[in-house]
Tab-separated table of C-alpha atoms in Angstrom:
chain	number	residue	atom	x	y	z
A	1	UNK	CA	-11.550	41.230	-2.654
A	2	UNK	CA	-12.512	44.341	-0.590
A	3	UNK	CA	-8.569	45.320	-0.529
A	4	UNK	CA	-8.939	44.965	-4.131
A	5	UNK	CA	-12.124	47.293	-4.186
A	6	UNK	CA	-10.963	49.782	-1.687
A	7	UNK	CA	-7.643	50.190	-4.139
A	8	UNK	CA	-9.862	50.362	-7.180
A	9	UNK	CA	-12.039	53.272	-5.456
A	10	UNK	CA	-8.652	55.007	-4.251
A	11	UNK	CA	-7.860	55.413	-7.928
A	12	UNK	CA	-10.876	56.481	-9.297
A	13	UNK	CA	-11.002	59.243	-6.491
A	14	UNK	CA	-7.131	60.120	-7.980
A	15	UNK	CA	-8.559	60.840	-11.091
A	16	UNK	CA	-11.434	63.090	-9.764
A	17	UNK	CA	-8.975	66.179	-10.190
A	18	UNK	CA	-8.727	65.316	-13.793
A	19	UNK	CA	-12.161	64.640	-14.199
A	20	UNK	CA	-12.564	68.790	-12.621
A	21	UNK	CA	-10.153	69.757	-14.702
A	22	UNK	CA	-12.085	68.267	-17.994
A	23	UNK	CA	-15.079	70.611	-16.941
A	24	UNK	CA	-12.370	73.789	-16.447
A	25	UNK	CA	-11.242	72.636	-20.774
A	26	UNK	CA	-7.944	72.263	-19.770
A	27	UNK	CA	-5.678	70.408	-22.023
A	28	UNK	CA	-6.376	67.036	-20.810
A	29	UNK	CA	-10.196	66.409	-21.627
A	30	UNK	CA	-11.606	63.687	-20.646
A	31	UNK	CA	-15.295	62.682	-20.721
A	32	UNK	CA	-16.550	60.850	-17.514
A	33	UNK	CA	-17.265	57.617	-19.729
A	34	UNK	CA	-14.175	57.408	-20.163
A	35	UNK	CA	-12.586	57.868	-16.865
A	36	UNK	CA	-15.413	55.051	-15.442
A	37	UNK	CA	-15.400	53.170	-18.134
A	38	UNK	CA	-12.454	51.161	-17.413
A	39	UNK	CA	-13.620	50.298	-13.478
A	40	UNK	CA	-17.008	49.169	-15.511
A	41	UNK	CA	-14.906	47.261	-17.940
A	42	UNK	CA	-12.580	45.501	-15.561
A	43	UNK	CA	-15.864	44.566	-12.850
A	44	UNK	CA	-17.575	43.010	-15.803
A	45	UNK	CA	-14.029	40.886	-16.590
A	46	UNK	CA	-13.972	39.829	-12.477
A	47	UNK	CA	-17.744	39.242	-12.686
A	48	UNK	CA	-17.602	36.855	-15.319
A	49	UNK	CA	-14.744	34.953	-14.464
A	50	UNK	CA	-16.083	34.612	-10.938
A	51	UNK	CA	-19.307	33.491	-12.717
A	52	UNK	CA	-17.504	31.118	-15.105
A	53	UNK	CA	-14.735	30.024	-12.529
A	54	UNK	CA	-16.177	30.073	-8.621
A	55	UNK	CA	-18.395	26.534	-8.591
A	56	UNK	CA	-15.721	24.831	-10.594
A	57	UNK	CA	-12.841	26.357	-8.246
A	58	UNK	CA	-15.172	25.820	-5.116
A	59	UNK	CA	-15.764	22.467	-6.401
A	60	UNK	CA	-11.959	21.816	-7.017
A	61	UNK	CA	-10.882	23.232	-3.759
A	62	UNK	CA	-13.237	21.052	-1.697
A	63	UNK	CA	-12.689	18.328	-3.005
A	64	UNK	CA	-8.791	18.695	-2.442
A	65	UNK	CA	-9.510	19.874	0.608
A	66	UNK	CA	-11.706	16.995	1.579
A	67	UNK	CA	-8.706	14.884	0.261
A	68	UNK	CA	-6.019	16.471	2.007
A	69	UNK	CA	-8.524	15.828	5.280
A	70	UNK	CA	-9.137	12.280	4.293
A	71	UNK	CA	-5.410	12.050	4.267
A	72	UNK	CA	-4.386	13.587	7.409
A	73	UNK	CA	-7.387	11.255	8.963
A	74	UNK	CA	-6.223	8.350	7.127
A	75	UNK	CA	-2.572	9.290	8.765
A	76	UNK	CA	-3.725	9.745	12.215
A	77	UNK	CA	-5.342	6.224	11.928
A	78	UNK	CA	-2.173	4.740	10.754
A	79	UNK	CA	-0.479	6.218	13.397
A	80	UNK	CA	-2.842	5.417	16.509
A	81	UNK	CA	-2.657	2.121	15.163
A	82	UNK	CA	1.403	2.094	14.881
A	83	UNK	CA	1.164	3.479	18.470
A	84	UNK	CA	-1.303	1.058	20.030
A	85	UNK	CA	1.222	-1.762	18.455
A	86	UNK	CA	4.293	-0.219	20.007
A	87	UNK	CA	2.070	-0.025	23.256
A	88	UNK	CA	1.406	-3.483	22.766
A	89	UNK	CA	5.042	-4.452	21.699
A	90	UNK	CA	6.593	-2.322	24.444
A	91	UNK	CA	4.281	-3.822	27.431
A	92	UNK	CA	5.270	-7.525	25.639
A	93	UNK	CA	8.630	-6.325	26.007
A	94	UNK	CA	8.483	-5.366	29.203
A	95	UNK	CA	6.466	-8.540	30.477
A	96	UNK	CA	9.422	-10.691	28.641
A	97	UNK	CA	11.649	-10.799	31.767
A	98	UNK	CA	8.749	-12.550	33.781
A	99	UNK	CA	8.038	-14.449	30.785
A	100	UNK	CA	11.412	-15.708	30.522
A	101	UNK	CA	11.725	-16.068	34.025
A	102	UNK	CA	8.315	-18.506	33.729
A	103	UNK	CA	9.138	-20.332	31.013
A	104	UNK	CA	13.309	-21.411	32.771
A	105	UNK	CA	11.149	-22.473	35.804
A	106	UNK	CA	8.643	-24.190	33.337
A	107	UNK	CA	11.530	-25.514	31.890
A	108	UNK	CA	13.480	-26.548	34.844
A	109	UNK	CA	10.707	-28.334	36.489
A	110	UNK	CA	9.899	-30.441	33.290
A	111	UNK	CA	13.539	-31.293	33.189
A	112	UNK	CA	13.653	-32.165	36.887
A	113	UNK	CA	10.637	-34.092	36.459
A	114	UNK	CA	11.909	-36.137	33.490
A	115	UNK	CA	15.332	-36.189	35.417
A	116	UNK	CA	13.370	-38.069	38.031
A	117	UNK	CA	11.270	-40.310	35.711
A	118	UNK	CA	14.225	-41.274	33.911
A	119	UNK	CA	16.141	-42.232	37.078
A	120	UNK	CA	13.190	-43.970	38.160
A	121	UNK	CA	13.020	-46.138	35.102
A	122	UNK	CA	16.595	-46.696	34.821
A	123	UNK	CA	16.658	-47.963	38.400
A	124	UNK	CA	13.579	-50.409	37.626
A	125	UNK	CA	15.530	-51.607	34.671
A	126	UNK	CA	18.450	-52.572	36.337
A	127	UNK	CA	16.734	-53.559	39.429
A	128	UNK	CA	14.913	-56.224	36.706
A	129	UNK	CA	18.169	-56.947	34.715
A	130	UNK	CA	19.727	-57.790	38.406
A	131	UNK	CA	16.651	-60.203	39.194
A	132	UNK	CA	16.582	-61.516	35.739
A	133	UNK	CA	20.751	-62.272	35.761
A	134	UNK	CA	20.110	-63.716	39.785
A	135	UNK	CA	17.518	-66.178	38.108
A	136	UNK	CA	19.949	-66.660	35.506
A	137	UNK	CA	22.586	-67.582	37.512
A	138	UNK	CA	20.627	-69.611	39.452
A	139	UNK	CA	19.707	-71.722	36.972
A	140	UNK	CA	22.997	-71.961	35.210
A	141	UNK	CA	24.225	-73.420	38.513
A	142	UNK	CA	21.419	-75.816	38.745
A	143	UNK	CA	22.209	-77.041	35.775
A	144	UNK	CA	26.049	-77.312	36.209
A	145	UNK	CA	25.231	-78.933	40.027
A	146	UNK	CA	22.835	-81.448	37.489
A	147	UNK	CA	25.228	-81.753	34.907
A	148	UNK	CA	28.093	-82.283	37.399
A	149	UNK	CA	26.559	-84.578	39.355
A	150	UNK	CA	25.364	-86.811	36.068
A	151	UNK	CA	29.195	-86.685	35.349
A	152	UNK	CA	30.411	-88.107	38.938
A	153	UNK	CA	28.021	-90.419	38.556
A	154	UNK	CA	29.314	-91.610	35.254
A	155	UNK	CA	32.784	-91.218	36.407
A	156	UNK	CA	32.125	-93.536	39.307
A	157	UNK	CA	29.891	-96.166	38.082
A	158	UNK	CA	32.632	-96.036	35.305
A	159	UNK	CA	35.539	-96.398	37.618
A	160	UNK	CA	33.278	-99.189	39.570
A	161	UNK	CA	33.300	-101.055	36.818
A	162	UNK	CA	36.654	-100.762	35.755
A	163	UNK	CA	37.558	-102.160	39.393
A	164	UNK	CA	35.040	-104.784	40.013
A	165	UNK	CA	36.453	-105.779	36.111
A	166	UNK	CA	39.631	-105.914	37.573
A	167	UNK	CA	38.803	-108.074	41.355
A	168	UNK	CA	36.522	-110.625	39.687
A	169	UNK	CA	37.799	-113.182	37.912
A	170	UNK	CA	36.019	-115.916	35.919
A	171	UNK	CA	35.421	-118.310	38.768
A	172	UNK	CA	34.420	-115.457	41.241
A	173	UNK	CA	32.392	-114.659	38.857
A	174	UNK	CA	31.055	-117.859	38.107
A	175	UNK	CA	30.613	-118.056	42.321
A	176	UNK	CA	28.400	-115.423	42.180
A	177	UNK	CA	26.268	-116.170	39.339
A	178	UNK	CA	26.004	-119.578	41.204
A	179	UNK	CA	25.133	-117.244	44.410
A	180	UNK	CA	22.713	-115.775	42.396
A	181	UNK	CA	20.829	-118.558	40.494
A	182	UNK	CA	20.947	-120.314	44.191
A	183	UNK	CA	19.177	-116.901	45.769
A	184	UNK	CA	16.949	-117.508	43.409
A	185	UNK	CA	15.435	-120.890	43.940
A	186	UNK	CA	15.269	-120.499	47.352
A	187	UNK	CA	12.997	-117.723	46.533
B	1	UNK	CA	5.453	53.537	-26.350
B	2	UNK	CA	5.835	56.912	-25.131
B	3	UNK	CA	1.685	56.717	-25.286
B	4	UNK	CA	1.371	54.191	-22.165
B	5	UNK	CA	3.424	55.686	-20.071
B	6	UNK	CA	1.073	57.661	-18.872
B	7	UNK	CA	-0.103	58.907	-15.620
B	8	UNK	CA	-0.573	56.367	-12.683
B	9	UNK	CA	-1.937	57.151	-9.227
B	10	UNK	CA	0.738	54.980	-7.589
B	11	UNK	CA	4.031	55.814	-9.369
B	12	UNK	CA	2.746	59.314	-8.488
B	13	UNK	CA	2.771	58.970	-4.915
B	14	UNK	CA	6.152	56.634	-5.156
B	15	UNK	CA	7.863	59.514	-6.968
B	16	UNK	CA	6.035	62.007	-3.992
B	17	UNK	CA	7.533	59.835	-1.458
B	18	UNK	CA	11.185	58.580	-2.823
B	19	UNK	CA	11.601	61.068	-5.671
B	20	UNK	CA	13.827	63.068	-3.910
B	21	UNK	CA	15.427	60.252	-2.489
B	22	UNK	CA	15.919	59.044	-6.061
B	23	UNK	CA	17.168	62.085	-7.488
B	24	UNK	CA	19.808	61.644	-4.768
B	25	UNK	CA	20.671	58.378	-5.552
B	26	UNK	CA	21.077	59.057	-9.127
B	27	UNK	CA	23.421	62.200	-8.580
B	28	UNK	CA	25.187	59.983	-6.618
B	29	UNK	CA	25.571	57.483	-8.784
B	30	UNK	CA	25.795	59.480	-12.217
B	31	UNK	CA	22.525	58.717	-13.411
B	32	UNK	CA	20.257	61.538	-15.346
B	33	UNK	CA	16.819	61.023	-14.350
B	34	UNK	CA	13.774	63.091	-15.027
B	35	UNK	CA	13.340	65.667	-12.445
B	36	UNK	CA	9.792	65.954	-12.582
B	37	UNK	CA	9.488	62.176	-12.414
B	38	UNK	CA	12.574	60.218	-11.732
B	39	UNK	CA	10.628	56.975	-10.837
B	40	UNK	CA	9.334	55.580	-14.241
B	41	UNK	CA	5.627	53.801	-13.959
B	42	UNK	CA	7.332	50.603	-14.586
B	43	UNK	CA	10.107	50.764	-11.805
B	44	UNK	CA	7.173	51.724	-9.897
B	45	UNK	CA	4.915	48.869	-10.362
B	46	UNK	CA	7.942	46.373	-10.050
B	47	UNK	CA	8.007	47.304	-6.492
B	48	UNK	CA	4.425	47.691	-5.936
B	49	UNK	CA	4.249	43.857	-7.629
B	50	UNK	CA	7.368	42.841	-5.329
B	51	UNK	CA	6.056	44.588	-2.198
B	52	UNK	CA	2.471	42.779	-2.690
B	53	UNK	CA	4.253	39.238	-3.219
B	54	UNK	CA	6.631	39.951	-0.169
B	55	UNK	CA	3.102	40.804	1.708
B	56	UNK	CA	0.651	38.528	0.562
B	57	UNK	CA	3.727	35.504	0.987
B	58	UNK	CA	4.615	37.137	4.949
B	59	UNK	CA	0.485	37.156	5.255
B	60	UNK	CA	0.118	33.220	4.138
B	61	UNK	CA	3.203	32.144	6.128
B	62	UNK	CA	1.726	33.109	9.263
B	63	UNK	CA	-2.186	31.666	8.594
B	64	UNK	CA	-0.224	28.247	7.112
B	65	UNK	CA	-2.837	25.165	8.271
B	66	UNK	CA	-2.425	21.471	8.336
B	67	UNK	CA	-5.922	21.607	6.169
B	68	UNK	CA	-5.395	23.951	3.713
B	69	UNK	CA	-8.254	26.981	3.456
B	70	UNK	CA	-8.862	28.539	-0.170
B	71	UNK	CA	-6.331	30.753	-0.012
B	72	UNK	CA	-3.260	28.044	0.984
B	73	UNK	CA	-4.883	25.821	-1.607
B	74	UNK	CA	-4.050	28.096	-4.431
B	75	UNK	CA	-0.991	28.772	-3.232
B	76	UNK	CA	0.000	25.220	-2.897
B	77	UNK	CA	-1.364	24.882	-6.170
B	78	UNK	CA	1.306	27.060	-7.599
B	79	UNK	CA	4.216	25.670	-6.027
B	80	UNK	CA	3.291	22.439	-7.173
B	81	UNK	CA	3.193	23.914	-10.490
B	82	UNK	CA	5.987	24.837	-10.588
B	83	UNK	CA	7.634	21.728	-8.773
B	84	UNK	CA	6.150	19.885	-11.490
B	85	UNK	CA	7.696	21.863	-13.844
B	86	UNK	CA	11.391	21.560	-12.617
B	87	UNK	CA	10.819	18.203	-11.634
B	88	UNK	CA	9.937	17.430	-15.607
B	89	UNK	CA	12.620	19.261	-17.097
B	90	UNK	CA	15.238	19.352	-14.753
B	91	UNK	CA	14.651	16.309	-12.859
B	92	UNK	CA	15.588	15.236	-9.151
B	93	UNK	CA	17.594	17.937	-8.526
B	94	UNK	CA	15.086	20.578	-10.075
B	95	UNK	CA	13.652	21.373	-6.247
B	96	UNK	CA	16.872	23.392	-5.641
B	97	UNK	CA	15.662	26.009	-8.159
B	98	UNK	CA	12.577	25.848	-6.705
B	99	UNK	CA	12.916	29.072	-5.324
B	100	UNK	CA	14.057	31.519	-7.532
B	101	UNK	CA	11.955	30.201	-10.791
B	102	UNK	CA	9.166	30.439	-8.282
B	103	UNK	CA	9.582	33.920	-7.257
B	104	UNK	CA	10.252	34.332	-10.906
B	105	UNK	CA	7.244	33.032	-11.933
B	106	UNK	CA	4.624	35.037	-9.913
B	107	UNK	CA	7.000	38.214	-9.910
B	108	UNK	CA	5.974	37.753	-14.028
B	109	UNK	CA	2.699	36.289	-13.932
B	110	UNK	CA	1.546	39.434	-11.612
B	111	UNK	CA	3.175	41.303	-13.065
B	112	UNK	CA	1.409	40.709	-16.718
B	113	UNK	CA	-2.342	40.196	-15.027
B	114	UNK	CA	-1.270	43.901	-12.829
B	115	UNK	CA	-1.820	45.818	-15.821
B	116	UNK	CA	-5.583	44.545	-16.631
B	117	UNK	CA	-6.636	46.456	-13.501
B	118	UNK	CA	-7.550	50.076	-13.798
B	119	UNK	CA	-5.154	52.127	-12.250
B	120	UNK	CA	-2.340	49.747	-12.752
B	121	UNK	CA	0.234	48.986	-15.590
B	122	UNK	CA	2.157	45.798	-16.639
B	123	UNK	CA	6.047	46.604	-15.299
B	124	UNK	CA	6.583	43.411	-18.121
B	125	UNK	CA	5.125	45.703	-20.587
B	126	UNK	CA	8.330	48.197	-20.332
B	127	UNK	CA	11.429	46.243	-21.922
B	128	UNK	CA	13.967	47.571	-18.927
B	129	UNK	CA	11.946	44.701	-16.817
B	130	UNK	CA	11.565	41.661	-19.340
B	131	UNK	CA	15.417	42.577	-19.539
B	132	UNK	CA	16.160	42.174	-16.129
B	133	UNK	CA	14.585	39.444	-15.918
B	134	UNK	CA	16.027	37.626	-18.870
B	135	UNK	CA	19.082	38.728	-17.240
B	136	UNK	CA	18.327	37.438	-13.954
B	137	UNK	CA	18.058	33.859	-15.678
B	138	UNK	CA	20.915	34.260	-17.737
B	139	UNK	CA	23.228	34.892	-14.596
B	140	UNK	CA	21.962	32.646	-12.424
B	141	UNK	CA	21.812	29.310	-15.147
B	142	UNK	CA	25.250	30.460	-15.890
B	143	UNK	CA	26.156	30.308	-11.929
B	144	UNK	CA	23.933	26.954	-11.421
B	145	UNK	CA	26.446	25.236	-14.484
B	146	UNK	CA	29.420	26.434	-12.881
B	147	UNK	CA	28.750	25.883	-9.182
B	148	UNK	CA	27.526	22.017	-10.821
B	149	UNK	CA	30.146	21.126	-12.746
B	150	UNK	CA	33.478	24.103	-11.974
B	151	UNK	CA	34.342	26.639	-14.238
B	152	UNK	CA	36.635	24.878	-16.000
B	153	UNK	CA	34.154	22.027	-17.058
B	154	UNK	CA	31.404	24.194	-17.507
B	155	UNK	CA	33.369	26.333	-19.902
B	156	UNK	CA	34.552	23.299	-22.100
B	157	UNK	CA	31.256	22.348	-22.954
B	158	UNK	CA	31.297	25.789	-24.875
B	159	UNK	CA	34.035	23.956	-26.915
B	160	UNK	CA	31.769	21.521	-28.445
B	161	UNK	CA	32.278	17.801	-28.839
B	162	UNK	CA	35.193	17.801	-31.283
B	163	UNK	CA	38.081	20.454	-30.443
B	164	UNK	CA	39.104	20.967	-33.953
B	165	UNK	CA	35.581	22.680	-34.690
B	166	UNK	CA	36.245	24.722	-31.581
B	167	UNK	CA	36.964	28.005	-33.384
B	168	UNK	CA	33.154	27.447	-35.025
B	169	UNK	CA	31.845	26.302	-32.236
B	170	UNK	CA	32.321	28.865	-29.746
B	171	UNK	CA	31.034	32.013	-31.281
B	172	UNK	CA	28.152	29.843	-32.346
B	173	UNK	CA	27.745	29.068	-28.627
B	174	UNK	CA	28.178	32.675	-27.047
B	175	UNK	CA	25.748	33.922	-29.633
B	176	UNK	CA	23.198	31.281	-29.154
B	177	UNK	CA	23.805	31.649	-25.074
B	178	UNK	CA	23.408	35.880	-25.234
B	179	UNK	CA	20.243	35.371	-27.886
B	180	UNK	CA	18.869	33.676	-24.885
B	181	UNK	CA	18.998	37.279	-23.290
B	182	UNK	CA	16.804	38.388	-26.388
B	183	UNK	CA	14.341	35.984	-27.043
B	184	UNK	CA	13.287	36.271	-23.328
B	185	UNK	CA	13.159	39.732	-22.969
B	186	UNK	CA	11.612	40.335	-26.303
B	187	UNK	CA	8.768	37.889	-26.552
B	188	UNK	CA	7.608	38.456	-22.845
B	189	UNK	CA	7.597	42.023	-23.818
B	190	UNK	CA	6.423	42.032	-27.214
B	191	UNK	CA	3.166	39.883	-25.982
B	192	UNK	CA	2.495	42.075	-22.842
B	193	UNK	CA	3.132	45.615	-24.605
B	194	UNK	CA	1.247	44.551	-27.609
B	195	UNK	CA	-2.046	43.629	-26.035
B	196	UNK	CA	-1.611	46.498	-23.777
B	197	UNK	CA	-1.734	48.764	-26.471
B	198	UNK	CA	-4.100	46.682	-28.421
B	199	UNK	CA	-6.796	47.183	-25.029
B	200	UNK	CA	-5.315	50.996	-25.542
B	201	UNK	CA	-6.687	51.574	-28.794
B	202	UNK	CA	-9.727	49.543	-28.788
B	203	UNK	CA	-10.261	51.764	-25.453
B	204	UNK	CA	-9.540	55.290	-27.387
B	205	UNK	CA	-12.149	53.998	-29.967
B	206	UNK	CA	-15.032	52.712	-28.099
B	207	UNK	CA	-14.211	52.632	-23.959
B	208	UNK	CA	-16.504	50.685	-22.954
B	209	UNK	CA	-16.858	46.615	-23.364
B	210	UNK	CA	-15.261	47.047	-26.172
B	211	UNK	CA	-11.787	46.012	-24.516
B	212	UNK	CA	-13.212	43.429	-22.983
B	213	UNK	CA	-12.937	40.378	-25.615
B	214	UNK	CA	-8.996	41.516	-26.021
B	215	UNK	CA	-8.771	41.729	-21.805
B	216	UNK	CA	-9.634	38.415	-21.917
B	217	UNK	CA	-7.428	37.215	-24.499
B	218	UNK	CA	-4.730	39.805	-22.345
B	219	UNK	CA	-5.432	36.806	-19.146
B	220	UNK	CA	-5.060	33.965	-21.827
B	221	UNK	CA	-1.490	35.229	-22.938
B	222	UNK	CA	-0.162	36.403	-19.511
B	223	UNK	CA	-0.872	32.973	-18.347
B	224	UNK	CA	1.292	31.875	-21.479
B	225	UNK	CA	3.886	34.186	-21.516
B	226	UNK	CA	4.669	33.075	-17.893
B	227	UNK	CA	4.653	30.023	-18.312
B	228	UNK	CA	6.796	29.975	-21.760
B	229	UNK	CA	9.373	32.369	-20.008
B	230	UNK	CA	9.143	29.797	-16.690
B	231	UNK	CA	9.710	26.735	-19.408
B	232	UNK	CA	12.560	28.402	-21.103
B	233	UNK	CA	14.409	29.348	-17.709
B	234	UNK	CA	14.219	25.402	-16.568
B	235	UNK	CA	15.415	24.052	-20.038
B	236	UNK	CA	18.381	26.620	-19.477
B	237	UNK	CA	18.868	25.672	-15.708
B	238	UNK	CA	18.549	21.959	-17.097
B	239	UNK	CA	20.907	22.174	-19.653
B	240	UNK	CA	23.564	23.652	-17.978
B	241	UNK	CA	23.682	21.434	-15.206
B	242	UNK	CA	22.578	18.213	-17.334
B	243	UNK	CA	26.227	17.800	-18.688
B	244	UNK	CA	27.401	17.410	-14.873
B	245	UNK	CA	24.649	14.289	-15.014
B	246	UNK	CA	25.974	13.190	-18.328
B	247	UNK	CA	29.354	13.029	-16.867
B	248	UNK	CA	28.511	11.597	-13.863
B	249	UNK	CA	26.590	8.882	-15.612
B	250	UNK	CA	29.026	7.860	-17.765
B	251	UNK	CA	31.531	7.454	-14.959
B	252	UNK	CA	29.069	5.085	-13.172
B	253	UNK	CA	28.830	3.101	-15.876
């Protein structure tokens, strides 16, 4: 505005010359109204558009301004916060290794315990399958031993009888019933 | 129009300072100019305008903030603008012109509000500048179509769609594409030179206040004209270049 001014008052001192030559009556008269009256003219056209335009423009400007801040703050926010993340994702990163490293030991020792446990039961099963097939066997020989024995038995008293069918005839046999029924009265 | 070109501190001192220089320049080159004054106002004010873009632009560059002050915010204001404006007409690609319907665009919009201030004079008021101008646009839509599509492309879309009305077409074409040239140049000057000597007259009759309603209309229509001459120049950017999108459109399809 003051470059503006200075210019304005560097022409009007241009024209002084003219204005001294008005008051000589040369040919180019000119009344001092007229040589001012344009400077007065164009100050009253800034004036009132500087009245009519500078709370509106002021207005406008701060409130883009005040936008444009709001932005930039807004940005820096979203950007501390994308930082802090990486920080965050970068240290995570970083700690992964050990992480990893944790969680295969982790990992190991639960298998190595359930490697254990499942050894463990395995060998209780078949130390009880191996008790329960002894006990088994046991008995299925027991059985056989009975069953065998039953069968001898048979065989023999069978074969006995076959033989003593064959030795005694009637009158042996009648002998000994005669034995017998004479055993008996003596007793 | 003889009557405006009257005396003006500043072209004074240019033609003190480069006259000779010009004179030179125009012997050199074959070119009578006035020996009292070879620098008309006009040619004068066209650099003073330049010069104080070129300045003010070099000034703003160097005080550029992440939040903008008043000053940026006007200027960023502007260039939106006018990004809007391409991005409108032209579309997408509109930001490459960015530049030169930008300079453009404030070289004519100072150049129109220049004249309001005492001391000063509208170079758009003299036709020799709306011309160039209009020139300037004509050239460079011309180059934009050509450098978008080749020459050979660019220049068949003079032929119109069916080749048998080529022989219409073409002179119909060249005289619609050099009345470009005209329209321009004549309606940016017409506007400007007419309320300049409209402010003139009412000044010769009563100096003072006056002026002042038609000053204000003189701010209304510079805006106007600047922006109708900006408007024009995109449409012509946009339609030389648009049958290049056209093309490559169809082909994607």
């Amino acid at each position: 505005m003051s470059t503006l001014f200075a210019s304005l008052l560097l022409v009007l001192l241009s024209e002084l010359p003219l204005l001294a030559s008005t008051e000589e009556g040369t040919a180019h008269h000119q009344s001092l109204i007229s040589t001012i009256a344009p400077y007065i003219n164009f100050a009253i056209l800034v004036g009132v558009l500087v009245y009519l335009l500078r709370k509106p423009m002021k207005d406008f400007l701060a409130q883009k301004r005040e936008a444009v801040g709001k932005m930039l703050k807004d940005s820096e926010q979203a950007r501390d916060e994308a930082l802090s993340r990486l920080t965050a994702l970068q240290s995570k990163l970083d700690s992964l290794e050990a992480d990893i490293d944790q969680i295969r030991q982790q990992a190991e020792r639960e298998a190595q315990a359930e490697k254990e446990r499942l050894i463990q039961e395995a060998k209780e099963d078949a130390r009880r399958i191996v008790e329960g097939a002894e006990k088994e066997i046991s008995n299925r020989v027991k059985l056989a031993v009975r069953e065998l024995k039953t069968y001898v038995a048979g065989e023999a008293v069978a074969k006995a009888e076959e033989i003593i069918r064959e030795k005694i005839k009637d009158d042996s046999h009648e002998k000994l019933i005669d034995t017998y029924l004479e055993n008996l009265s003596k007793n | 129009m003889e009557e405006l070109e009257h005396r003006i501190f500043f072209a004074d001192l240019f033609n003190w300072a480069l006259g000779p220089a010009a004179l030179w320049i125009g012997n050199l080159l074959g070119i009578h100019l006035n020996h009292e004054r070879p620098i008309p106002n006009h040619v004068a004010m066209a650099i003073i305008v330049a010069a104080l873009l070129v300045g003010v632009s070099a000034f703003m560059r160097n005080r550029y903030r992440l939040i903008p002050g008043p000053g940026q915010q006007i200027i960023e204001l502007i260039v939106d603008f006018f990004q809007g404006l391409l991005l409108d007409v032209i579309g997408e690609k509109g930001k490459r012109y960015l530049p030169v319907i930008g300079t453009l665009g404030l070289f004519i919009l100072t150049s129109n509000l220049i004249g309001l201030i005492p001391g000063f004079a509208s170079p758009t008021s003299n036709l020799n500048v709306t011309v160039a101008c209009a020139l300037t646009i004509f050239v460079y839509y011309h180059f934009s179509g050509i450098r978008e599509q080749g020459i050979l492309h660019y220049l068949k879309h003079f032929l119109g769609p069916i080749p048998l009305l080529a022989p219409i077409v073409v002179p119909i074409e060249i005289i619609s594409h050099f009345s470009r040239i005209i329209s321009l140049s004549i309606r940016l000057f017409g506007n400007i030179f007419g309320e300049d000597l409209v402010i003139l007259i009412l000044f010769s009759l009563v100096p003072l206040f006056v002026p002042l309603p038609m000053q204000f209309m003189a701010l209304f229509t510079s805006i106007v004209q600047t922006f109708v001459f900006v408007m024009l120049s995109c449409i012509y950017i946009g339609g030389a270049i648009a049958a290049e999108e056209e093309h490559t459109e169809a082909h994607s399809h």
